[in-house]
Each structure stands twice: as C-alpha cells, then as structure tokens.
CSV table of C-alpha atoms in Angstrom, one decimal:
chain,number,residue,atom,x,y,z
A,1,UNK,CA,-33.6,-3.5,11.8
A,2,UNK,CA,-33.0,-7.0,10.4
A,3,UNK,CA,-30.3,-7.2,7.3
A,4,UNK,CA,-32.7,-7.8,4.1
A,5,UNK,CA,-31.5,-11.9,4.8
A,6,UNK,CA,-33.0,-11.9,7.9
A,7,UNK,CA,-36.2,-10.6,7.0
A,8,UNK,CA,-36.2,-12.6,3.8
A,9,UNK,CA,-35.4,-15.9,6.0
A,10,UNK,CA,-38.2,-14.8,8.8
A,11,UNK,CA,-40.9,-14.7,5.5
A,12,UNK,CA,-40.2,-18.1,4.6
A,13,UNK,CA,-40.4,-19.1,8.3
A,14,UNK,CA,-44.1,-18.3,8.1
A,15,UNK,CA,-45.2,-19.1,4.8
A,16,UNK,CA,-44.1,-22.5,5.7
A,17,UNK,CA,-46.1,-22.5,9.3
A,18,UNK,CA,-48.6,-21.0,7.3
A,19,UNK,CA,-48.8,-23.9,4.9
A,20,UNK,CA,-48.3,-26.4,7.8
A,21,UNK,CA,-51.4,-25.4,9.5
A,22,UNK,CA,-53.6,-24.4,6.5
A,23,UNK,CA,-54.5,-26.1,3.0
A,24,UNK,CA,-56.6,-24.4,0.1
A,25,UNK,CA,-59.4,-26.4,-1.2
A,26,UNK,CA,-60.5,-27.0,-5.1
A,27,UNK,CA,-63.6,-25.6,-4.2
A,28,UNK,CA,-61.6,-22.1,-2.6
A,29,UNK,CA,-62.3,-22.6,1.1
A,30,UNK,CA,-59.3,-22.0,3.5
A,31,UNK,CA,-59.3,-24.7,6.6
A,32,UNK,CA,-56.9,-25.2,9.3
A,33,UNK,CA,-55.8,-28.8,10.7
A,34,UNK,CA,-59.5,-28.9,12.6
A,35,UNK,CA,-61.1,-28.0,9.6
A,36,UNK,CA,-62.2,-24.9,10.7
A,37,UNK,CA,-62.8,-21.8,7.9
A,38,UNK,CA,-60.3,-19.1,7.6
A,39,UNK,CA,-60.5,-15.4,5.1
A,40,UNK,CA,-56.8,-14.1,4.2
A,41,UNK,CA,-58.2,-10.3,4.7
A,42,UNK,CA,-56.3,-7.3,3.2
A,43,UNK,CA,-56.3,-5.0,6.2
A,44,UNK,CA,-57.5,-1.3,4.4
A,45,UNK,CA,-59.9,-3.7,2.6
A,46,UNK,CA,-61.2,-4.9,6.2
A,47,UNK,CA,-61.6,-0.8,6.9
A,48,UNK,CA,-63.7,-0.2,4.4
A,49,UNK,CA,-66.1,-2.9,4.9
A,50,UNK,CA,-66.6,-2.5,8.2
A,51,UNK,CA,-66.8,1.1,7.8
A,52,UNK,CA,-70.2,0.3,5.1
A,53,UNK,CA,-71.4,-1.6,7.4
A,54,UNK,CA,-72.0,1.0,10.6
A,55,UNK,CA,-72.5,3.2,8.1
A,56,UNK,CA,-75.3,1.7,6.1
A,57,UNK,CA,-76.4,0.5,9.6
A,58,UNK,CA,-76.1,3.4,11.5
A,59,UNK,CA,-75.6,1.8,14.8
A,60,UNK,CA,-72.0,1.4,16.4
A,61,UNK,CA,-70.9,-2.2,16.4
A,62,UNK,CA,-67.9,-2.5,17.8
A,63,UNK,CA,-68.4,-3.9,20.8
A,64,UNK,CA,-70.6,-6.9,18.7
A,65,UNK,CA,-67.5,-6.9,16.7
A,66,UNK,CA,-65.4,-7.4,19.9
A,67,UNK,CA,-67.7,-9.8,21.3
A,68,UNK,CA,-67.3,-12.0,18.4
A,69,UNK,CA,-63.9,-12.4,18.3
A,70,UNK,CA,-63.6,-12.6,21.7
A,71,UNK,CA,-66.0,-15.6,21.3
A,72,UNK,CA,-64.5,-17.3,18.7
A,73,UNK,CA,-60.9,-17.5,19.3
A,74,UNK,CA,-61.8,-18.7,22.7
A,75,UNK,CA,-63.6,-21.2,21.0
A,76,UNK,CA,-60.5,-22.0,18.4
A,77,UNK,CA,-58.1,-21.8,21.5
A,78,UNK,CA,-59.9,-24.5,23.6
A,79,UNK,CA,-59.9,-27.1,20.8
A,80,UNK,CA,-56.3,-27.0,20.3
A,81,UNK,CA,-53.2,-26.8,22.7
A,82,UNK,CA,-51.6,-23.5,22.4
A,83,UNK,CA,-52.8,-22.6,25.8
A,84,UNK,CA,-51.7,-25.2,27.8
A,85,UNK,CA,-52.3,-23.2,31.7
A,86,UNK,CA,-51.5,-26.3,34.0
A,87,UNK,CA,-48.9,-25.5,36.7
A,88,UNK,CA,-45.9,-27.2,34.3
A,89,UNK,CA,-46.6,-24.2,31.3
A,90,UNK,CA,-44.5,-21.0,32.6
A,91,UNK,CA,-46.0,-17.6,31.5
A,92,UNK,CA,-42.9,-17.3,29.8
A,93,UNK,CA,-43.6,-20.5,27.4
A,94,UNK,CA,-47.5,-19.5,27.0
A,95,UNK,CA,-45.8,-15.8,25.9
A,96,UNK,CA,-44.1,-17.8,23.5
A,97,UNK,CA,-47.1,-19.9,22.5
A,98,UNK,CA,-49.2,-16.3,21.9
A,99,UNK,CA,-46.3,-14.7,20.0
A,100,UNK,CA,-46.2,-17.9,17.4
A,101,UNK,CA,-50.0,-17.9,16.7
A,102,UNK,CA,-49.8,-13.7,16.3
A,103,UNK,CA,-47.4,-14.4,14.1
A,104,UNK,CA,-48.7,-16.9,12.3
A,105,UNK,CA,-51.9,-14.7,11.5
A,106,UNK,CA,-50.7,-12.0,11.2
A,107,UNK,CA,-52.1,-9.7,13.9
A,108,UNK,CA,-48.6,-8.6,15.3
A,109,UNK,CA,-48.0,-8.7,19.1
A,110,UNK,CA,-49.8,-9.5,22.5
A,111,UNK,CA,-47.8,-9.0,25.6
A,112,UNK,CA,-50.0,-11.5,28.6
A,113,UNK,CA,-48.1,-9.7,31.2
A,114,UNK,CA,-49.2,-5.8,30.3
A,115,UNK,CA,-52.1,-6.5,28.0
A,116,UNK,CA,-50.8,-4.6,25.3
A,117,UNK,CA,-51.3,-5.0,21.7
A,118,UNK,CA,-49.4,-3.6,18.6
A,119,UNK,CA,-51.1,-4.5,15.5
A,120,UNK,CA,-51.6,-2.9,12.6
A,121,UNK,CA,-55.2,-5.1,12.5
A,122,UNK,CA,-59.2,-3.3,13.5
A,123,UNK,CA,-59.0,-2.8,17.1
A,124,UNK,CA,-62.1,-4.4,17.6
A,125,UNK,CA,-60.9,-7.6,16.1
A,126,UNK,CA,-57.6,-7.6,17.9
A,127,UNK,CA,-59.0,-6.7,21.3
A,128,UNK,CA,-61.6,-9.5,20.9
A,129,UNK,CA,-58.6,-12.0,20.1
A,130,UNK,CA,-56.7,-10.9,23.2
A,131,UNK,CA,-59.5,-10.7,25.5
A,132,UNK,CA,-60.1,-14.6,24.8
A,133,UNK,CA,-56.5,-15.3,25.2
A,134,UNK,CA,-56.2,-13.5,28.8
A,135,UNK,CA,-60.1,-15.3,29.4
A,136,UNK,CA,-58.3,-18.8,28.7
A,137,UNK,CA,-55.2,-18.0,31.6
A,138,UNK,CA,-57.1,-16.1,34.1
A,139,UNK,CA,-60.0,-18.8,33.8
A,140,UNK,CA,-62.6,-15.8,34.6
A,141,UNK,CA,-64.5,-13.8,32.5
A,142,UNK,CA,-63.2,-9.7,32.2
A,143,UNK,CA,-64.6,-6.9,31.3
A,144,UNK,CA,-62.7,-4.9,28.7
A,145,UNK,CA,-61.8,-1.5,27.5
A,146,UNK,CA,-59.4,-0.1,25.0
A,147,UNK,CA,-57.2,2.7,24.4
A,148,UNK,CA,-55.6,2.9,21.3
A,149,UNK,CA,-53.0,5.3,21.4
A,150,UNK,CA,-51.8,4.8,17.4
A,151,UNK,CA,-52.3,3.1,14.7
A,152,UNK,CA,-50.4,0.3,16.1
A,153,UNK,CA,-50.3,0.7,19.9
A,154,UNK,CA,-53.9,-0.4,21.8
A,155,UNK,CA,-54.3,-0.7,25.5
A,156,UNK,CA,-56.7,-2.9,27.2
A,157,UNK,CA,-57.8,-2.2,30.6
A,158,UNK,CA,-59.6,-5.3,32.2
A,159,UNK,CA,-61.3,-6.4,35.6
A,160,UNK,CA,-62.9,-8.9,36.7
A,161,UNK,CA,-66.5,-9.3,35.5
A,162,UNK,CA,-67.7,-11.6,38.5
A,163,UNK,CA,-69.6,-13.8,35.9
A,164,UNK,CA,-69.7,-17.8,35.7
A,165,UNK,CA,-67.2,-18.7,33.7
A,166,UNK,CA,-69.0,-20.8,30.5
A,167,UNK,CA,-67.4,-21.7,27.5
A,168,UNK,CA,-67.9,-19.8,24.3
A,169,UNK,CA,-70.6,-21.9,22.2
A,170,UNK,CA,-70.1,-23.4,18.6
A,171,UNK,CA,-70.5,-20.8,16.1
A,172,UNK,CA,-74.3,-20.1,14.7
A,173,UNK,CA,-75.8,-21.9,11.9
A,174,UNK,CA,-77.5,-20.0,9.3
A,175,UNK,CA,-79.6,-21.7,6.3
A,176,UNK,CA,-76.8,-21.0,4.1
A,177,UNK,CA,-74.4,-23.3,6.1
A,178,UNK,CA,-76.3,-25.8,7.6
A,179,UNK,CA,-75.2,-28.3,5.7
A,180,UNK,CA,-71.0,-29.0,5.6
A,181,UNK,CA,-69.6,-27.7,2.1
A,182,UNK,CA,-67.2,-31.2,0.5
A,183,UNK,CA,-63.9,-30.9,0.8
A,184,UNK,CA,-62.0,-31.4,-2.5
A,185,UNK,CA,-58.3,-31.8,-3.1
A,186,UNK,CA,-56.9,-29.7,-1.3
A,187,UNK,CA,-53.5,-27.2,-2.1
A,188,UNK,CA,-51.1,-25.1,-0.1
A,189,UNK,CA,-51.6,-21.8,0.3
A,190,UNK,CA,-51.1,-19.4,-2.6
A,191,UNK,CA,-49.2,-16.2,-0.7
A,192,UNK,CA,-46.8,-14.2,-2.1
A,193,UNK,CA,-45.7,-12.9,1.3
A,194,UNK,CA,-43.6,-11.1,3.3
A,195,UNK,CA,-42.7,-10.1,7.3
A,196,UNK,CA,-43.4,-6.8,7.8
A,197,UNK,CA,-43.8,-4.7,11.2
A,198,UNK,CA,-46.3,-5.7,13.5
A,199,UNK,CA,-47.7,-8.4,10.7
A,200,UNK,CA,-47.4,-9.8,7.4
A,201,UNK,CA,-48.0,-8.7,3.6
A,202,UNK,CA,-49.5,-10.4,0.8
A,203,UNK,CA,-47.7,-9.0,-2.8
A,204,UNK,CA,-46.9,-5.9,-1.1
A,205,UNK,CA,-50.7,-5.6,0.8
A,206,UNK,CA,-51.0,-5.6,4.6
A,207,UNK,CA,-52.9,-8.5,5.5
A,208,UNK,CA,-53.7,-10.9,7.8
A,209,UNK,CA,-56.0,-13.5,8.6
A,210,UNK,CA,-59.7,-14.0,10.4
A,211,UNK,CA,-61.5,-16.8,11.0
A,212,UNK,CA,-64.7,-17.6,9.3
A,213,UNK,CA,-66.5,-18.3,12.6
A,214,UNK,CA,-66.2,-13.9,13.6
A,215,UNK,CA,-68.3,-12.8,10.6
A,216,UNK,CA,-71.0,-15.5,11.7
A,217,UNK,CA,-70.8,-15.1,15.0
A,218,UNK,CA,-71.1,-11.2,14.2
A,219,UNK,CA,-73.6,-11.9,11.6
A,220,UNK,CA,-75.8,-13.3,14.5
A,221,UNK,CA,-75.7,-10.6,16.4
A,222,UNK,CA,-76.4,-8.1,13.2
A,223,UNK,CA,-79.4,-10.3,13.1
A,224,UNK,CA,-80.9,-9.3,16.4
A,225,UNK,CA,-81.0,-5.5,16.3
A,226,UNK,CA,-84.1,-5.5,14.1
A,227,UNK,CA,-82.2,-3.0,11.4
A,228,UNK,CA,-84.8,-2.3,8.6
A,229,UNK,CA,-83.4,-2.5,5.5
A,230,UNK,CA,-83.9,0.6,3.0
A,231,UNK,CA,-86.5,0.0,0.2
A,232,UNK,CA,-83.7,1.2,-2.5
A,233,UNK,CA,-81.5,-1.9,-1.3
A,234,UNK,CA,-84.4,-4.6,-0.8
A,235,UNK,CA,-86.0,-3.7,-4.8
A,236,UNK,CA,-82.3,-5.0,-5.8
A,237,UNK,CA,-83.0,-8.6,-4.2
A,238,UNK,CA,-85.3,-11.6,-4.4
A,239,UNK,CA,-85.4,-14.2,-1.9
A,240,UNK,CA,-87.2,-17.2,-1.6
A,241,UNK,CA,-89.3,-18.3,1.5
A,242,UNK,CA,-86.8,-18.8,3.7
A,243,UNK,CA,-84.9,-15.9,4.2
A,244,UNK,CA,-86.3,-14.1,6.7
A,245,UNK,CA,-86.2,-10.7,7.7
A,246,UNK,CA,-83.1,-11.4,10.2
A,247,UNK,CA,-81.8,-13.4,7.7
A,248,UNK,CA,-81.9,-11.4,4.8
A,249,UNK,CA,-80.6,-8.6,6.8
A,250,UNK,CA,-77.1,-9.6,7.3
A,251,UNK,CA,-76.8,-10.9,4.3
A,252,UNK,CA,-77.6,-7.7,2.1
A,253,UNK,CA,-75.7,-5.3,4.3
A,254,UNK,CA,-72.6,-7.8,3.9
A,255,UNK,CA,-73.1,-7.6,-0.1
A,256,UNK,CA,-73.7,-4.0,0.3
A,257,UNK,CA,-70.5,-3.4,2.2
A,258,UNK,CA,-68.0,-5.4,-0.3
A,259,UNK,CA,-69.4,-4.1,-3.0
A,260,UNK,CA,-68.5,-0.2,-1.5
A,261,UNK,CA,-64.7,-2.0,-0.5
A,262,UNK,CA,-64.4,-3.0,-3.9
A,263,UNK,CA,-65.6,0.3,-5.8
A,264,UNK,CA,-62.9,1.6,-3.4
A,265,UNK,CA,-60.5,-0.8,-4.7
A,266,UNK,CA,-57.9,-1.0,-8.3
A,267,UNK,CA,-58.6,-4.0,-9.6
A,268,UNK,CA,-59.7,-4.6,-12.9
A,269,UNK,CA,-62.5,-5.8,-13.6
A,270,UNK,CA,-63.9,-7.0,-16.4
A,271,UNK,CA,-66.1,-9.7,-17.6
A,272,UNK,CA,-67.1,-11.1,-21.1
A,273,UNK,CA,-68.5,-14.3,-20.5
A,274,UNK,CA,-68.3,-17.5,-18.7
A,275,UNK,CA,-64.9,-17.7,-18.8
A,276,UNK,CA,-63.9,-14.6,-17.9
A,277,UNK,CA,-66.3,-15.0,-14.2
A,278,UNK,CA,-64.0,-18.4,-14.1
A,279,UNK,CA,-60.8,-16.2,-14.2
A,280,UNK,CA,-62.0,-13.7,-11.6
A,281,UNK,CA,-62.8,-16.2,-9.5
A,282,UNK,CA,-59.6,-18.0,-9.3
A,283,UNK,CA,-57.9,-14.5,-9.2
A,284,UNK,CA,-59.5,-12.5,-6.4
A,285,UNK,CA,-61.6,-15.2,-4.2
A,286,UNK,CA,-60.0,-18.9,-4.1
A,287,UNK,CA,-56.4,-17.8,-2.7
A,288,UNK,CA,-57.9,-15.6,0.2
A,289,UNK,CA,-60.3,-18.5,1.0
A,290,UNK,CA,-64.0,-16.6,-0.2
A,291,UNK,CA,-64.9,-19.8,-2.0
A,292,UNK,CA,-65.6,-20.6,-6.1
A,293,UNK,CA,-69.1,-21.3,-7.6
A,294,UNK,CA,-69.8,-24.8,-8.2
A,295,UNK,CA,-70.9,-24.1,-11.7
A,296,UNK,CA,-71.6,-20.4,-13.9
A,297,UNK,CA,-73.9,-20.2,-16.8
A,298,UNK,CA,-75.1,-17.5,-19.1
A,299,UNK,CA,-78.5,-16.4,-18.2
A,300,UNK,CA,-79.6,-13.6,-21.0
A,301,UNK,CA,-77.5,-11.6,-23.7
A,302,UNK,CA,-77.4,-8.5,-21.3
A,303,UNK,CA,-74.8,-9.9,-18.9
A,304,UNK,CA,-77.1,-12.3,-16.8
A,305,UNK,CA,-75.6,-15.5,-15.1
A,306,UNK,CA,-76.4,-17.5,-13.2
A,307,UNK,CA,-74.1,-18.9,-10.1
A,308,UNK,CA,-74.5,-22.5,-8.6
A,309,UNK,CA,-72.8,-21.9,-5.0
A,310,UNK,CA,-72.9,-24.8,-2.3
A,311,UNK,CA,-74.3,-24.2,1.3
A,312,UNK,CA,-71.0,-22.7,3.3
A,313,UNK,CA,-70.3,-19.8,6.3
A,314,UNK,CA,-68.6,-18.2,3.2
A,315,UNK,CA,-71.5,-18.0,1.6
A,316,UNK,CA,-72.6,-14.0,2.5
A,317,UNK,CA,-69.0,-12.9,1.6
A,318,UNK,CA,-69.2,-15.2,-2.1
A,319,UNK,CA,-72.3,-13.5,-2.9
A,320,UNK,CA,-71.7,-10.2,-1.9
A,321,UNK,CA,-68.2,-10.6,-4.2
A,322,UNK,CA,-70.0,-11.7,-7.4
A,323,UNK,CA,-72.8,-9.1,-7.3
A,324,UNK,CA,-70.2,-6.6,-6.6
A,325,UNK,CA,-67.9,-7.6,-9.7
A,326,UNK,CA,-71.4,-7.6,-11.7
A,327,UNK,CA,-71.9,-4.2,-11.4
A,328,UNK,CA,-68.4,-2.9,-11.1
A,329,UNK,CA,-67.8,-4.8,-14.3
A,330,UNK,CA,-71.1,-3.9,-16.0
A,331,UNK,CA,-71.3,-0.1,-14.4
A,332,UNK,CA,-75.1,-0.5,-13.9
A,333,UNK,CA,-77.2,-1.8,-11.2
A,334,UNK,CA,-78.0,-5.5,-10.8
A,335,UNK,CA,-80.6,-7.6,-9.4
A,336,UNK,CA,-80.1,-10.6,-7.2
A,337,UNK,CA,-82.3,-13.7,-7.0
A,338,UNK,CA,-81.0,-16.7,-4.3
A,339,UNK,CA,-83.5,-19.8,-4.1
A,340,UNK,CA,-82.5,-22.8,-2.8
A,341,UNK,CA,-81.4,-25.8,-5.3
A,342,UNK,CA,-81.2,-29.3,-2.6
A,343,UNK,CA,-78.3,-28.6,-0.3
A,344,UNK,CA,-76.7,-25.8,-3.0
A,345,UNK,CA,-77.9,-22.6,-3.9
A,346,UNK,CA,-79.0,-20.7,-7.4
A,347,UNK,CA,-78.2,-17.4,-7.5
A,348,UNK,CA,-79.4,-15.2,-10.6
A,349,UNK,CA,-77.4,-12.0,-10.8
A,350,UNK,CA,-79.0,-9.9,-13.9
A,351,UNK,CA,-79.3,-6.0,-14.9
A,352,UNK,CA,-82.1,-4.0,-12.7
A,353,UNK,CA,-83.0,-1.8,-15.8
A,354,UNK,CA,-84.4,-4.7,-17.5
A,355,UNK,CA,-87.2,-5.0,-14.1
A,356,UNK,CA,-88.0,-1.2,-13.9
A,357,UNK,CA,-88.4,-0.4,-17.6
C-alpha cells in the first residue's frame, strides 16, 4: 500500500492530466483537446440508471451497451495517437499508453497481453472499451465474451470474427444535436478527487468518466427495437412534430431512468424559484459535464418553468435531470412539453394535476 504521500502525490498527478486533456465550458459541457463530449459519471449512480433502463425496457441490453463502447472508443482511439501499432511501438510502450488513458478515466486496468480487466466500472462499458483497444492492435474484428469473476476482476475471451475490418462510424445525430452547441469560455475541471483502487473518486464517490458519443451511440440502438412506450409514461410528455416514435423513445426512458437514480440518491433538493434552478444547476450538472439551460423562467405560480436548452448530445441526460429535480423537489408528478425554438429548444416542465383535474 502506498504511504498516505504517495497516494496524495498520485491524485494530483491525475487531476492535472485530467485538466490537461479536458476544459469545462460556461455553458457546462465537458470536451477533451478534439472537442469531443465527456459525462464525469458517479459509478452506483451509473448502476441505477442502467438498471431503469432494462428494467422499464424489459429487454437485456448489454451487449448494445457493449457494442457502443466498443464503437466509440475505437472511434476516440483512431483520432488520436495513443495507439501507435507500427513496428517501432513495443507492446510494452502501447501497455503503457493503455494504462495512462485507464488511468486517466478512471476505469482501472487493462492488461493487452491476458485480456483482463480490473475495474470497479459496468462490465459492459469496460469490456466495450477494451474490446476496441485489442480491435486497434490485432487490426481484426473479435468476437467477445466475458466472465467477471468479482466486482473488480472481468475476463474476456476473444476470437477471431473473420469479418472485414471497417472503421467504427461517427457517432449518430439526433434532432436534438444536429446542430453544434457554442463553446463559451472555457474552465478546468472542478474535481475534488482522489486515487483509489482500480479508479478514481470525486469528494469521496467512485467515479469515472464516459464519453458522450456511448449514450448516443446506445441511444441509436434503443431506437431500433420498436420498444412501445407505456401510456402512464407518454400522458407525462408532449412533443412536437418531430419527435418520432424512435425518437421519443430514447429520450423518455433516459428521463425515466435518472429520474429513478436520483429518487435513489441524498441530495437535497429543493427549489423556490429561479434562482434556486440556477443553483442546482451549477451544483449537480455543470462540473460532471450534463450541460446548463441557456435561460429559466417562471411559467405559473404552481412551480412551472420554463427551460431554454440549446441543441447538444447532452441534451436527453439535461432533460431527464430537470424533470427529475421537478418532481423530487415538488413531490408530485410533472408534465413535460419540448418544441423546438430555431436551433434551441423550449422545454415546459409544469404539475400533471393541473392537466387531469
């Protein structure tokens, strides 16, 4: 076990890699140096999410999950340099190279050589990230399996897939993030953190995190298995002409599922106004990168408001976060309105009661 110095020293080590590759933006987006969209996730959070979504579902996803990942660090790892396989990188160096960015996120270990993972991260999510990474050096496509013989320990068993060898796509555009969100002045990030076995915590919380681009890439394939949405959940929501039915889908079951990880959760919440949606904001969404609402105003005396949020692939996540405080904070059940306002969006977050009365 490192002396408490040691450990101390190896937490500032990564905060500042951390804030080398990543800035904070005004408007509470996370990028990295290739302006690419990052979430700081608390792990048990990540748990119960996902755990809403199958169940609300009723399908088993983890394989879509895997997929995802898979896809999008693959994509993430061919636009930078940390895999470098010419004949000059030793596998020794590209070990090295895979330890740093593991690190760096927060997902624990990867050992190239036996394929074995210790992480304290969804298996899904880490299996997906190593299955890319062994994609990249083998230059084949693999099929995968996992055995995950703790909480921390996961085995993958791979062979070769005998498939064409194309490169992961760009992520998926949906209408909510079609068009590129500005990028205002942009902070380090704001992490109170510390090293901790097989990862990193955040004020004392596992965490780590995922990139945007595996909740949209995921969110395309929740789109595509023609889930029908209870009548209970779709009477809470109004949509305008463009959300269609695989649209709306993903969306709602994402809202659905944050709101159950924060009912799960202990943080206060409470809400008097304006101003205190202002201090929410800034407290639980900006530093973990779920974005800020361009602009909040009062809608009705009963707790209505109104939410001007611009066109980003946080945009599910945002929205799933304010209706979610709404009715924690409020303890009743809220209705949802999103139309479309130029290249932002209006959404109207009021008390159901007030339409079924």
């Amino acid at each position: 076990m490192p002396r408490p110095s040691e450990a101390n020293a190896t937490s500032e080590h990564v905060l500042r890699l951390l804030k080398d590759s990543f800035h904070l933006t005004e408007n509470g987006l996370i990028l990295d140096n290739d302006e690419q969209g990052w979430f700081v996730w608390n792990v048990t959070d990540f748990h119960r999410w996902w755990l809403s979504i199958e169940t609300n579902t009723g399908l088993p996803l983890g394989r879509k999950l895997l997929n995802a990942a898979a896809d999008h660090e693959e994509f993430l790892l061919s636009k930078g340099s940390t895999l470098d396989v010419g004949w000059f990188r030793s596998r020794r160096k590209q070990q090295a190279a895979i330890h740093k960015r593991w690190l760096l996120h927060g997902w624990g270990s990867f050992d190239i050589a036996t394929s074995l993972i210790t992480s304290s991260v969804f298996a899904p999510l880490c299996s997906g990230f190593s299955l890319a990474t062994r994609e990249l050096l083998d230059a084949k496509r693999l099929r995968v399996q996992w055995r995950q013989f703790s909480n921390s320990q996961i085995q993958l068993e791979l062979e070769d897939a005998q498939r064409a060898f194309i490169p992961a796509p760009d992520p998926p555009e949906f209408i909510w993030n079609t068009a590129k969100p500005k990028v205002k002045i942009q902070n380090e990030l704001e992490l109170d953190l510390e090293v901790v076995s097989n990862g990193w915590a955040h004020a004392g919380e596992r965490c780590c995190m995922i990139p945007v681009g595996v909740f949209t890439r995921f969110f395309e394939s929740l789109s595509s298995q023609g889930i029908q949405l209870r009548p209970q959940w779709l009477d809470c929501w109004e949509f305008g002409a463009e959300f269609t039915d695989t649209v709306r889908a993903p969306l709602i079951l994402t809202a659905l599922a944050v709101d159950e990880m924060v009912s799960r959760g202990e943080q206060p919440i409470y809400i008097q106004g304006v101003e205190s949606w202002k201090t929410l904001c800034a407290a639980y969404l900006k530093p973990f990168g779920f974005g800020l609402p361009l602009r909040i105003q009062e809608s009705d005396r009963s707790g209505g408001v109104v939410f001007t949020l611009e066109s980003c692939s946080q945009f599910p996540m945002l929205v799933g976060y304010l209706f979610s405080f709404w009715q924690r904070a409020h303890g009743r059940k809220a209705k949802i309105s999103i139309q479309s306002e130029g290249t932002n969006w209006s959404v109207t977050i009021t008390s159901l009661l007030s339409y079924v009365e």
